Amino acid sequence: METISDRNISVLSHEIDQLGFVLFDIKLGIIRHHLLAPPQALNRKNVEDFLLGYTAKNSLISQIRWIDEKGMERARLDRLTRAGSKFTSAEVLQDKSSRYYVSEANSAATDIIYISPIDLNIEQGRVVQPFQPTLRMVIPTRNEEGLKDGIIVLNIDLTTIFEKIYASTREGMVFRVVDSLGSLIIDTDSPDEAWASLLGMSASAQGVRDTHLKSLITRADANIAGKYVGPDETLERLSGLLNSGQRTYYIHTYLSDNFLKGISREALIWRLPVLLLLLLFSAGVAVYVYTYDRRLQNLNAKLQLQIEEVEKVNLYKSTFLANMSHEIRTPLTSVIGLLDIIRRNPDGEGLNQNLALVSTAARNLLLLINDILDLTRIESGHLHLEIGELQIDALVDHSVGLFASEAETKKLELISEVDPELSSLSFTGDALRIQQLLNNLIGNGVKFTAKGGVNIRVELCEISDNIATVRFCVSDTGIGIDAAELDRLCEPFVQSDVSVTRRYGGSGLGLSITKHLLDLMTSQLQVKSQLDAGSSFSFVLKLPVAAERNAEVGKLRQEVPKKILIVDENPRICEVLDKMFSYWGCQTTALHSSDEAYYAVVEGADGGEPFGLLIVDKHLSKLEGVELIERINSCLDAKGHARPPEILMALEADRQSIAGIPELEGVSVLQKPVTMSRLLEALGGQNVISVVGGEAEPDVVAMLIASLAVKLKSARPPRILLADDNSYNRVLLELLFGSFGLTVVLVNDGLEALNKVLEGGFDLVFLDIQMPVMDGLTATRRIRSHYSAEALPVFAVSAATFESDIDAAKAAGFNAHIAKPINVENLLSLILQYWVPIANSPLIENSSTSKTNENNDAISGLFELAEFDSENAIYQQIGPSGYRRVATAFVKDMESELARFSSATTMSSEDQQRFLHRLKGAAASVGATTLAKLNAELSQRIAEEPNTSIAPLFEAIDHTIKILRRYLDIIGEET
C-alpha cells in the first residue's frame, strides 16, 4: 500500500499540478508572442509550431487545442507516439461546442484553470479504443478588449498512471479512487467495474450508487482534515489542482474480505503498523499537495496582476494623444483668441499688451510641450525647480490674461483678487512652475464653468524670518465634483466622469502635473467641491522674500485720490477694487446702480466734498456706463463744478465700440478682468499717478541686436554656414539672420556642409541634426577632425530637444544646442559669445541695391491678380525681398512634387493626405488664395469620398507656378 501511495497517487497529483504551470506558461507565451492578437488573422502554423514544444515536455499530454468562443477547434496538436506529434489538418478539426467541458469552461467567471472530471476520451462522437482515461485542463484566452475569445485545452492521458497503479497492488490490499458522486475511477479489486463506471460517466452523469461509500464521503467532508479513518478502511479527500475542478476525488483504501479471511488475527495485528505507516504517509502526501496548491494560487495571482498591467498599458497607449491635449490647449487657446482680437482690431489701444500676451502664451506652450513629452522625468523624480526672482502679482496678471478671452466668450466673470501687499514684494521661487500651477487651475475653472465666474484669490498669510506664506485659491461656479471621485482626482489621465471628456475635452493630466509640482514645492493641493455647485482648489507656498518696493507704495499713497466712487453691479468687483485702494489709504464708496451714482457725485460736488476719482462699469442694467459718465459731466459742467478723473471698466470686446466716442474724450479704459497692473495703467492714463508699476523691463533682444550692430561697424561680417534639409526653414532662417544684418550660405545636408567647411573661410556653422545623405552629428564629427571647437564654432539647430539629444550633440562636437522654434535671444547671445570679429577692410564695398524699387513693383503687381492676396501671405511680415525667396522655394518644391507624382503609377492615400496637408501651408505662405481654396474643397470631398481625383489640384498648382515664374523672372530671380 505504501508503494501505491508513494509512486502513483503522489505522481498523479504532482503531475496535474505541474501541468497547471505548463498551461499558464502556454497562455503567457501566446500573450507574449501575440499569436491570437487581432487585427492579424489566426495563423494555425504559428500556433501549432509554438505548441509543439510542450508535447515534448510532458508525456501525459495527448492533445493541445485552441477552441474559439463558438466551440470550434482552430488549432490542434495530437501526440502519435512517445517520440512525436502531428498537426491536425483543417478538415479534421471538430466542433466541440456540445462537449460539457467547453460550455462549463466558457461560463466560468474568472480566468483560473478549469479541471474537467476524469472520463474516457471521445473523438468524432465515439469512445476511443482502447480506453483512454482522460482529464482536460482548460484556461480561457482574451482579446485586447478583455473579452473571452476562446480556450486552451490540454488533454491529459492518465492511461500510464492507471496501469502503474493496477500493476503495483499487493495481495489483500484494495485501492480505489472515487469522485464525489461515488463513481469509480480506479478499483484494484475490480478493474472491470471501474472501467464500466468510466464508460457510464462518458455517456451520462451517474448518481452515487454505493450507499456505504456515500456515507464515508459524508464523514470525510465533515472532518476538517477531509478524511475518515475507520477500524479497517480509510477515505481521504485529495488536495491540489486535481480537486479544484467540477468533481472532488477521494482515496479509498481497505483490506479485501478474502485477504482478511485468509490470515490469522496475529497476522492481521502484525500488519497493522504497515497500515498506520500508510495513513501517516497519506497525511504527508496531503501536506505536499497543499503546498503545491498554495504555489498555484500565488501563480494565479501573479498572472492576474500581469494581465491587469498589460491592460493598463494598452489603455495608456490608446489614449495618449488625447491626454496631451489638456496642457497644450490652455496657451494655444489664448494665442488663437488674442490673435483673432488683434486681427479684428489691429490699431486698438491694447495691441502691444495683446502681442505681449501672445508671446508669453506661445513661450509657455513650448515649455509645456517639453514637459508633457518628458512626463516620465516628472514621475521618476528627475524634475528640478529653477529658482529665480518673481513677482506674484505679475504671474497672476499673466495667467488671468491668458484666459480672459475664453472667459469673455463664455460670458463668465473672471475676478482676480491679489492681496495688495504682495504687489510691494518680490520673492524667490520657480516662476514658470508657479505660473503653470495657476494656468492649470484657472484653465480648469474656465473650462468646466458654463455660468457664473471664476475667482482667483492670492493672500499673504504671514511673513516670518523673511519667509512669506502665500495662499493661492481658484474657485468656480462650475459643474463640481462628486465626493466619491475626489480621492482619485489627481491620478494621471483621470476625470471625474467619462462624459466630462466628451463635453469639455481635456485629458485629466493637468491636476496630476499640479500635484507633482506641489510635491516638489513641499505643498499639497486642497480641494473642496459640491456637485453642480462649483469647486475650490487651493495650495500654500512658502517663498523667501527677495526685495521690498516700499518707496513705490509710499508714492502711490501720496498721489492716489483719497475719495473714490466705484460703480459696478457685481459686489465682488467692488470688493477687489476697495482692497486695492484701501491699501493706498483711500476711502471708497461702492454703488450698484446708475441713479445712486449720479446723485452721489452731484451731491458731493454741491457739498464741497467731490469725489477725486470715478470708476464706472460699462455694462449697467438701467443706464450704460458711457451714458452715466455723459450725464454726470453734463450736470457738473452746468453747475460749474470740475469733472473728476474718470475711468470706464470694459471688456476687451468693448474697446472697438467705445473707441472714438466724443463723450469719452479724456476717459481712461480699465480692461476687465481687473488686476493691479491694469488699474495702475488706467490711473497713469488719467495722470492720477506718476508711476505705473515700476520701470519697464528692458528689451533684451533689441540690446543684443544693438551690440551686434556696433561690432559690425568696425569688423568684417562673420561668414555663416547654415545646413537644413527643409526649404522653408532655410528661407526663414536666412531672413532671421538677415534681420540681424548678417548673410548666410545655405546648403541642404550634412555632406554639402562638410565640403563647404573644408573649402575654408567660415566663422560660424549652424547644422540641423536630422538631415538626409549625412546627418548633423556625423558632419560635426568629420569637421572636428580638421577644426577644434575654438577654431570653428558649430551649433546644433534642431527640434530634437530631449536631454539625450543634447548630450549626443555635445558628444559629437557641437559647441551648443539651439532648440526649434528658435529663441532669438539665445541665438544672438551665442553669436556674440563665439564670433571673434576681424577688423573691416577698406576694400570691402557695399553690394548694389539698384533693383529694389523694380522688385517691389513687380510683387505688388502679383497681388493685384485674382489668384493672389497679400493679406493672406507672409508678405506682410517679411517684406518684398523675403517674399521673393519664399515664393522661389515654393515653386521649386511644388515642381519637385509634381514631377514625383507624375512619374508614379498610383498615389497612396498616405501620400495624398501628406501632399494636401503640405500644400495647405505652402499655398497660404505665398498668398495663393485660389489654390488654397481648391485644396480645402478637395480635402473635404476626399474625406467624404476617398476615391475623389486630385487631378484638378495638379492643374491649379501648375497654373500658380507659371504665374509666380513670370513675376519672379520680372524681378530677376532664377528658378
mmCIF file of C-alpha atoms in Angstrom, residues 37-356:
data_model
loop_
_atom_site.group_PDB
_atom_site.id
_atom_site.type_symbol
_atom_site.label_atom_id
_atom_site.label_comp_id
_atom_site.label_asym_id
_atom_site.label_seq_id
_atom_site.Cartn_x
_atom_site.Cartn_y
_atom_site.Cartn_z
ATOM 1 C CA ALA A 37 -3.987 39.116 -31.140
ATOM 2 C CA PRO A 38 -6.048 40.942 -33.789
ATOM 3 C CA PRO A 39 -6.011 42.516 -36.338
ATOM 4 C CA GLN A 40 -3.878 39.748 -37.836
ATOM 5 C CA ALA A 41 -5.718 36.582 -38.953
ATOM 6 C CA LEU A 42 -5.115 33.383 -36.984
ATOM 7 C CA ASN A 43 -2.013 31.630 -38.276
ATOM 8 C CA ARG A 44 -2.535 27.959 -37.412
ATOM 9 C CA LYS A 45 1.001 27.033 -38.323
ATOM 10 C CA ASN A 46 2.476 29.617 -35.959
ATOM 11 C CA VAL A 47 0.163 28.485 -33.151
ATOM 12 C CA GLU A 48 0.808 24.786 -33.673
ATOM 13 C CA ASP A 49 4.581 25.288 -34.048
ATOM 14 C CA PHE A 50 4.512 27.118 -30.741
ATOM 15 C CA LEU A 51 2.504 24.308 -29.075
ATOM 16 C CA LEU A 52 4.734 21.547 -30.446
ATOM 17 C CA GLY A 53 7.424 22.077 -27.845
ATOM 18 C CA TYR A 54 5.055 21.483 -24.972
ATOM 19 C CA THR A 55 4.109 17.923 -26.014
ATOM 20 C CA ALA A 56 7.757 17.007 -25.639
ATOM 21 C CA LYS A 57 7.909 18.432 -22.124
ATOM 22 C CA ASN A 58 5.358 16.055 -20.584
ATOM 23 C CA SER A 59 4.438 12.592 -21.784
ATOM 24 C CA LEU A 60 0.957 12.811 -20.263
ATOM 25 C CA ILE A 61 -0.184 15.472 -22.753
ATOM 26 C CA SER A 62 -2.061 13.719 -25.556
ATOM 27 C CA GLN A 63 -3.601 16.812 -27.171
ATOM 28 C CA ILE A 64 -3.222 20.587 -27.093
ATOM 29 C CA ARG A 65 -6.032 22.545 -28.699
ATOM 30 C CA TRP A 66 -7.205 26.131 -29.086
ATOM 31 C CA ILE A 67 -11.002 26.271 -29.370
ATOM 32 C CA ASP A 68 -12.676 29.577 -30.278
ATOM 33 C CA GLU A 69 -15.603 31.148 -28.458
ATOM 34 C CA LYS A 70 -18.085 29.253 -30.681
ATOM 35 C CA GLY A 71 -16.635 25.853 -29.698
ATOM 36 C CA MET A 72 -14.773 25.200 -32.975
ATOM 37 C CA GLU A 73 -11.268 23.746 -32.889
ATOM 38 C CA ARG A 74 -8.993 26.279 -34.573
ATOM 39 C CA ALA A 75 -5.603 24.675 -33.858
ATOM 40 C CA ARG A 76 -4.823 21.139 -32.622
ATOM 41 C CA LEU A 77 -1.751 19.066 -31.906
ATOM 42 C CA ASP A 78 -2.071 15.278 -31.329
ATOM 43 C CA ARG A 79 0.607 13.017 -29.819
ATOM 44 C CA LEU A 80 1.096 9.996 -32.102
ATOM 45 C CA THR A 81 3.711 8.147 -30.110
ATOM 46 C CA ARG A 82 6.019 8.903 -27.281
ATOM 47 C CA ALA A 83 8.523 10.093 -29.868
ATOM 48 C CA GLY A 84 6.498 12.584 -31.784
ATOM 49 C CA SER A 85 3.327 14.558 -32.501
ATOM 50 C CA LYS A 86 1.345 15.614 -35.529
ATOM 51 C CA PHE A 87 -0.671 18.619 -36.616
ATOM 52 C CA THR A 88 -4.335 18.159 -37.454
ATOM 53 C CA SER A 89 -5.496 19.401 -40.846
ATOM 54 C CA ALA A 90 -8.270 21.943 -41.047
ATOM 55 C CA GLU A 91 -10.694 19.358 -42.439
ATOM 56 C CA VAL A 92 -10.312 17.133 -39.356
ATOM 57 C CA LEU A 93 -10.837 19.923 -36.822
ATOM 58 C CA GLN A 94 -14.034 19.253 -34.882
ATOM 59 C CA ASP A 95 -16.921 21.242 -33.478
ATOM 60 C CA LYS A 96 -16.701 20.756 -29.691
ATOM 61 C CA SER A 97 -19.469 23.172 -28.741
ATOM 62 C CA SER A 98 -21.638 20.319 -27.432
ATOM 63 C CA ARG A 99 -18.949 18.943 -25.109
ATOM 64 C CA TYR A 100 -19.639 19.725 -21.452
ATOM 65 C CA TYR A 101 -16.126 20.928 -20.633
ATOM 66 C CA VAL A 102 -16.291 23.589 -23.399
ATOM 67 C CA SER A 103 -19.547 25.119 -22.170
ATOM 68 C CA GLU A 104 -18.532 24.891 -18.489
ATOM 69 C CA ALA A 105 -15.112 26.489 -19.104
ATOM 70 C CA ASN A 106 -16.638 29.322 -21.168
ATOM 71 C CA SER A 107 -19.201 30.074 -18.474
ATOM 72 C CA ALA A 108 -16.555 30.392 -15.737
ATOM 73 C CA ALA A 109 -16.460 33.933 -14.309
ATOM 74 C CA THR A 110 -12.684 34.059 -13.770
ATOM 75 C CA ASP A 111 -9.557 33.113 -15.678
ATOM 76 C CA ILE A 112 -8.389 30.353 -13.339
ATOM 77 C CA ILE A 113 -7.796 26.821 -14.611
ATOM 78 C CA TYR A 114 -10.879 24.683 -15.230
ATOM 79 C CA ILE A 115 -10.446 20.968 -14.426
ATOM 80 C CA SER A 116 -12.874 18.528 -16.054
ATOM 81 C CA PRO A 117 -13.992 15.260 -14.464
ATOM 82 C CA ILE A 118 -11.918 12.209 -15.339
ATOM 83 C CA ASP A 119 -13.679 10.259 -18.102
ATOM 84 C CA LEU A 120 -12.888 8.386 -21.302
ATOM 85 C CA ASN A 121 -11.682 10.234 -24.387
ATOM 86 C CA ILE A 122 -14.238 10.725 -27.161
ATOM 87 C CA GLU A 123 -13.395 11.520 -30.798
ATOM 88 C CA GLN A 124 -15.965 12.085 -33.551
ATOM 89 C CA GLY A 125 -18.708 11.191 -31.035
ATOM 90 C CA ARG A 126 -17.266 7.758 -30.100
ATOM 91 C CA VAL A 127 -15.268 6.484 -27.137
ATOM 92 C CA VAL A 128 -11.653 5.929 -28.231
ATOM 93 C CA GLN A 129 -10.475 2.249 -28.148
ATOM 94 C CA PRO A 130 -8.539 1.065 -26.259
ATOM 95 C CA PHE A 131 -9.895 3.107 -23.355
ATOM 96 C CA GLN A 132 -8.036 6.346 -22.566
ATOM 97 C CA PRO A 133 -8.896 7.737 -19.113
ATOM 98 C CA THR A 134 -8.625 11.443 -19.772
ATOM 99 C CA LEU A 135 -8.551 14.666 -17.760
ATOM 100 C CA ARG A 136 -8.952 18.014 -19.502
ATOM 101 C CA MET A 137 -7.349 21.225 -18.221
ATOM 102 C CA VAL A 138 -8.778 24.417 -19.701
ATOM 103 C CA ILE A 139 -7.845 28.101 -19.437
ATOM 104 C CA PRO A 140 -9.580 30.936 -21.319
ATOM 105 C CA THR A 141 -7.885 33.473 -23.613
ATOM 106 C CA ARG A 142 -8.957 37.069 -24.051
ATOM 107 C CA ASN A 143 -8.723 39.655 -26.803
ATOM 108 C CA GLU A 144 -7.342 43.190 -26.420
ATOM 109 C CA GLU A 145 -10.745 44.441 -25.172
ATOM 110 C CA GLY A 146 -10.569 41.920 -22.330
ATOM 111 C CA LEU A 147 -13.352 39.715 -23.748
ATOM 112 C CA LYS A 148 -13.039 35.934 -23.920
ATOM 113 C CA ASP A 149 -12.217 34.765 -27.437
ATOM 114 C CA GLY A 150 -11.567 31.074 -26.807
ATOM 115 C CA ILE A 151 -9.967 28.447 -24.586
ATOM 116 C CA ILE A 152 -6.707 26.478 -24.480
ATOM 117 C CA VAL A 153 -7.390 22.766 -23.753
ATOM 118 C CA LEU A 154 -4.838 20.179 -22.590
ATOM 119 C CA ASN A 155 -5.959 16.512 -22.860
ATOM 120 C CA ILE A 156 -4.110 14.567 -20.142
ATOM 121 C CA ASP A 157 -3.865 10.838 -20.882
ATOM 122 C CA LEU A 158 -3.898 9.018 -17.499
ATOM 123 C CA THR A 159 -3.508 5.539 -19.010
ATOM 124 C CA THR A 160 0.128 5.129 -17.950
ATOM 125 C CA ILE A 161 -0.539 6.137 -14.338
ATOM 126 C CA PHE A 162 -3.620 3.861 -14.150
ATOM 127 C CA GLU A 163 -1.603 0.921 -15.432
ATOM 128 C CA LYS A 164 1.112 1.508 -12.826
ATOM 129 C CA ILE A 165 -1.453 1.662 -10.030
ATOM 130 C CA TYR A 166 -3.058 -1.605 -11.109
ATOM 131 C CA ALA A 167 0.320 -3.286 -11.552
ATOM 132 C CA SER A 168 1.667 -2.272 -8.141
ATOM 133 C CA THR A 169 -1.115 -3.570 -5.910
ATOM 134 C CA ARG A 170 -0.251 -6.218 -3.343
ATOM 135 C CA GLU A 171 -2.210 -9.189 -2.217
ATOM 136 C CA GLY A 172 -5.153 -8.341 0.010
ATOM 137 C CA MET A 173 -4.908 -4.568 -0.420
ATOM 138 C CA VAL A 174 -7.667 -2.713 -2.270
ATOM 139 C CA PHE A 175 -7.043 0.750 -3.584
ATOM 140 C CA ARG A 176 -9.863 2.834 -5.035
ATOM 141 C CA VAL A 177 -10.141 6.365 -6.405
ATOM 142 C CA VAL A 178 -13.719 7.679 -6.403
ATOM 143 C CA ASP A 179 -15.300 11.046 -7.153
ATOM 144 C CA SER A 180 -17.841 12.999 -5.148
ATOM 145 C CA LEU A 181 -20.685 11.258 -6.999
ATOM 146 C CA GLY A 182 -19.391 7.871 -5.898
ATOM 147 C CA SER A 183 -18.284 6.905 -9.393
ATOM 148 C CA LEU A 184 -15.317 4.544 -9.530
ATOM 149 C CA ILE A 185 -12.229 5.866 -11.250
ATOM 150 C CA ILE A 186 -9.770 3.192 -10.109
ATOM 151 C CA ASP A 187 -10.553 -0.099 -8.345
ATOM 152 C CA THR A 188 -7.650 -2.500 -7.910
ATOM 153 C CA ASP A 189 -10.027 -5.191 -6.628
ATOM 154 C CA SER A 190 -12.411 -4.938 -9.616
ATOM 155 C CA PRO A 191 -10.832 -3.107 -12.584
ATOM 156 C CA ASP A 192 -13.688 -4.060 -14.926
ATOM 157 C CA GLU A 193 -16.194 -2.342 -12.647
ATOM 158 C CA ALA A 194 -14.056 0.825 -12.683
ATOM 159 C CA TRP A 195 -13.857 0.809 -16.495
ATOM 160 C CA ALA A 196 -17.603 0.276 -16.668
ATOM 161 C CA SER A 197 -18.104 3.204 -14.317
ATOM 162 C CA LEU A 198 -15.891 5.427 -16.506
ATOM 163 C CA LEU A 199 -17.750 4.282 -19.601
ATOM 164 C CA GLY A 200 -21.039 5.192 -17.937
ATOM 165 C CA MET A 201 -19.676 8.606 -16.929
ATOM 166 C CA SER A 202 -18.775 9.284 -20.532
ATOM 167 C CA ALA A 203 -22.322 8.521 -21.558
ATOM 168 C CA SER A 204 -24.172 10.414 -18.833
ATOM 169 C CA ALA A 205 -23.692 11.589 -15.244
ATOM 170 C CA GLN A 206 -24.303 8.859 -12.656
ATOM 171 C CA GLY A 207 -25.501 9.253 -9.062
ATOM 172 C CA VAL A 208 -23.837 7.719 -6.010
ATOM 173 C CA ARG A 209 -24.537 4.022 -6.362
ATOM 174 C CA ASP A 210 -22.789 2.726 -3.239
ATOM 175 C CA THR A 211 -24.634 3.713 -0.071
ATOM 176 C CA HIS A 212 -21.689 2.746 2.130
ATOM 177 C CA LEU A 213 -19.305 4.800 0.014
ATOM 178 C CA LYS A 214 -21.674 7.764 0.162
ATOM 179 C CA SER A 215 -21.634 7.546 3.961
ATOM 180 C CA LEU A 216 -17.822 7.563 4.026
ATOM 181 C CA ILE A 217 -17.726 10.624 1.735
ATOM 182 C CA THR A 218 -20.129 12.478 4.013
ATOM 183 C CA ARG A 219 -17.980 11.700 7.077
ATOM 184 C CA ALA A 220 -14.777 12.776 5.341
ATOM 185 C CA ASP A 221 -16.303 16.063 4.182
ATOM 186 C CA ALA A 222 -17.461 16.764 7.736
ATOM 187 C CA ASN A 223 -13.898 16.370 9.004
ATOM 188 C CA ILE A 224 -11.622 19.441 8.953
ATOM 189 C CA ALA A 225 -8.760 17.359 7.552
ATOM 190 C CA GLY A 226 -11.052 15.936 4.879
ATOM 191 C CA LYS A 227 -10.579 12.339 5.856
ATOM 192 C CA TYR A 228 -12.288 9.432 7.542
ATOM 193 C CA VAL A 229 -10.335 6.728 9.399
ATOM 194 C CA GLY A 230 -12.197 3.545 10.328
ATOM 195 C CA PRO A 231 -11.064 0.352 12.019
ATOM 196 C CA ASP A 232 -10.284 -1.374 8.711
ATOM 197 C CA GLU A 233 -10.599 1.301 5.986
ATOM 198 C CA THR A 234 -9.797 4.950 5.281
ATOM 199 C CA LEU A 235 -11.221 7.552 2.912
ATOM 200 C CA GLU A 236 -9.277 10.768 2.359
ATOM 201 C CA ARG A 237 -10.064 13.780 0.155
ATOM 202 C CA LEU A 238 -7.346 14.703 -2.326
ATOM 203 C CA SER A 239 -5.950 18.256 -2.378
ATOM 204 C CA GLY A 240 -4.232 20.303 -5.039
ATOM 205 C CA LEU A 241 -5.224 21.307 -8.549
ATOM 206 C CA LEU A 242 -6.895 17.959 -9.274
ATOM 207 C CA ASN A 243 -9.595 18.778 -6.719
ATOM 208 C CA SER A 244 -10.211 22.347 -7.986
ATOM 209 C CA GLY A 245 -12.466 21.143 -10.792
ATOM 210 C CA GLN A 246 -16.096 20.134 -11.033
ATOM 211 C CA ARG A 247 -15.594 16.882 -9.049
ATOM 212 C CA THR A 248 -13.906 16.115 -5.735
ATOM 213 C CA TYR A 249 -11.725 12.994 -5.622
ATOM 214 C CA TYR A 250 -11.091 10.635 -2.699
ATOM 215 C CA ILE A 251 -8.640 7.817 -1.946
ATOM 216 C CA HIS A 252 -10.439 4.766 -0.510
ATOM 217 C CA THR A 253 -8.147 2.079 0.920
ATOM 218 C CA TYR A 254 -9.082 -1.154 2.708
ATOM 219 C CA LEU A 255 -8.187 -4.797 3.022
ATOM 220 C CA SER A 256 -10.245 -7.223 0.941
ATOM 221 C CA ASP A 257 -12.623 -9.679 2.576
ATOM 222 C CA ASN A 258 -10.796 -12.672 1.071
ATOM 223 C CA PHE A 259 -7.500 -11.444 2.472
ATOM 224 C CA LEU A 260 -8.964 -10.899 5.947
ATOM 225 C CA LYS A 261 -10.443 -14.391 5.953
ATOM 226 C CA GLY A 262 -7.167 -15.976 4.845
ATOM 227 C CA ILE A 263 -4.947 -14.663 7.598
ATOM 228 C CA SER A 264 -4.988 -15.105 11.277
ATOM 229 C CA ARG A 265 -5.673 -12.493 13.901
ATOM 230 C CA GLU A 266 -1.975 -12.408 14.805
ATOM 231 C CA ALA A 267 -1.029 -11.813 11.189
ATOM 232 C CA LEU A 268 -3.543 -9.003 10.977
ATOM 233 C CA ILE A 269 -2.097 -7.397 14.122
ATOM 234 C CA TRP A 270 1.384 -7.754 12.631
ATOM 235 C CA ARG A 271 0.327 -5.854 9.557
ATOM 236 C CA LEU A 272 -1.351 -3.017 11.460
ATOM 237 C CA PRO A 273 1.851 -0.957 11.718
ATOM 238 C CA VAL A 274 2.027 -1.037 7.939
ATOM 239 C CA LEU A 275 -1.472 0.380 7.760
ATOM 240 C CA LEU A 276 -0.556 3.098 10.245
ATOM 241 C CA LEU A 277 2.507 3.976 8.207
ATOM 242 C CA LEU A 278 0.303 4.205 5.148
ATOM 243 C CA LEU A 279 -2.014 6.593 6.911
ATOM 244 C CA LEU A 280 0.921 8.687 8.076
ATOM 245 C CA PHE A 281 2.318 8.756 4.553
ATOM 246 C CA SER A 282 -1.067 9.772 3.205
ATOM 247 C CA ALA A 283 -1.050 12.704 5.599
ATOM 248 C CA GLY A 284 2.394 13.683 4.298
ATOM 249 C CA VAL A 285 1.146 13.487 0.739
ATOM 250 C CA ALA A 286 -1.779 15.736 1.678
ATOM 251 C CA VAL A 287 0.631 18.340 3.093
ATOM 252 C CA TYR A 288 2.764 18.085 -0.037
ATOM 253 C CA VAL A 289 -0.262 18.596 -2.295
ATOM 254 C CA TYR A 290 -1.454 21.506 -0.150
ATOM 255 C CA THR A 291 1.927 23.205 -0.631
ATOM 256 C CA TYR A 292 1.629 22.893 -4.386
ATOM 257 C CA ASP A 293 -1.917 24.228 -4.210
ATOM 258 C CA ARG A 294 -0.676 27.363 -2.458
ATOM 259 C CA ARG A 295 2.024 27.799 -5.069
ATOM 260 C CA LEU A 296 -0.590 27.533 -7.785
ATOM 261 C CA GLN A 297 -2.762 30.166 -6.116
ATOM 262 C CA ASN A 298 0.231 32.525 -5.983
ATOM 263 C CA LEU A 299 0.900 31.880 -9.650
ATOM 264 C CA ASN A 300 -2.727 32.705 -10.461
ATOM 265 C CA ALA A 301 -2.463 35.968 -8.535
ATOM 266 C CA LYS A 302 0.757 36.974 -10.326
ATOM 267 C CA LEU A 303 -0.772 36.166 -13.685
ATOM 268 C CA GLN A 304 -3.785 38.339 -12.885
ATOM 269 C CA LEU A 305 -1.502 41.244 -11.974
ATOM 270 C CA GLN A 306 0.384 40.858 -15.248
ATOM 271 C CA ILE A 307 -2.852 40.823 -17.209
ATOM 272 C CA GLU A 308 -4.050 43.995 -15.451
ATOM 273 C CA GLU A 309 -0.709 45.686 -16.149
ATOM 274 C CA VAL A 310 -0.934 44.808 -19.858
ATOM 275 C CA GLU A 311 -4.476 46.170 -19.996
ATOM 276 C CA LYS A 312 -3.378 49.377 -18.275
ATOM 277 C CA VAL A 313 -0.507 49.865 -20.740
ATOM 278 C CA ASN A 314 -2.884 49.337 -23.668
ATOM 279 C CA LEU A 315 -5.279 51.908 -22.201
ATOM 280 C CA TYR A 316 -2.499 54.480 -21.782
ATOM 281 C CA LYS A 317 -1.277 53.859 -25.319
ATOM 282 C CA SER A 318 -4.689 54.183 -26.938
ATOM 283 C CA THR A 319 -5.497 57.464 -25.149
ATOM 284 C CA PHE A 320 -2.031 59.043 -25.291
ATOM 285 C CA LEU A 321 -2.811 61.666 -27.939
ATOM 286 C CA ALA A 322 -5.985 62.730 -26.152
ATOM 287 C CA ASN A 323 -4.063 63.049 -22.886
ATOM 288 C CA MET A 324 -1.679 65.562 -24.453
ATOM 289 C CA SER A 325 -4.445 67.978 -25.438
ATOM 290 C CA HIS A 326 -5.150 69.386 -21.961
ATOM 291 C CA GLU A 327 -1.804 71.044 -21.337
ATOM 292 C CA ILE A 328 -1.354 72.152 -24.962
ATOM 293 C CA ARG A 329 -4.859 73.581 -25.314
ATOM 294 C CA THR A 330 -4.527 76.116 -22.490
ATOM 295 C CA PRO A 331 -1.936 78.509 -24.011
ATOM 296 C CA LEU A 332 -2.913 77.656 -27.582
ATOM 297 C CA THR A 333 -6.487 78.832 -26.988
ATOM 298 C CA SER A 334 -5.137 82.108 -25.657
ATOM 299 C CA VAL A 335 -2.862 82.579 -28.677
ATOM 300 C CA ILE A 336 -5.731 81.943 -31.107
ATOM 301 C CA GLY A 337 -8.134 84.188 -29.200
ATOM 302 C CA LEU A 338 -5.688 87.073 -28.836
ATOM 303 C CA LEU A 339 -4.574 86.883 -32.467
ATOM 304 C CA ASP A 340 -8.221 86.992 -33.512
ATOM 305 C CA ILE A 341 -8.697 90.137 -31.403
ATOM 306 C CA ILE A 342 -5.587 91.703 -32.974
ATOM 307 C CA ARG A 343 -6.799 90.808 -36.472
ATOM 308 C CA ARG A 344 -10.189 92.418 -35.865
ATOM 309 C CA ASN A 345 -8.732 95.481 -34.163
ATOM 310 C CA PRO A 346 -5.131 95.910 -35.425
ATOM 311 C CA ASP A 347 -4.893 99.548 -34.348
ATOM 312 C CA GLY A 348 -6.568 99.195 -30.944
ATOM 313 C CA GLU A 349 -5.164 100.565 -27.717
ATOM 314 C CA GLY A 350 -4.333 97.145 -26.339
ATOM 315 C CA LEU A 351 -2.283 95.964 -29.331
ATOM 316 C CA ASN A 352 1.070 95.937 -27.544
ATOM 317 C CA GLN A 353 -0.468 94.315 -24.463
ATOM 318 C CA ASN A 354 -2.130 91.616 -26.582
ATOM 319 C CA LEU A 355 1.067 90.954 -28.525
ATOM 320 C CA ALA A 356 2.927 90.564 -25.239
#
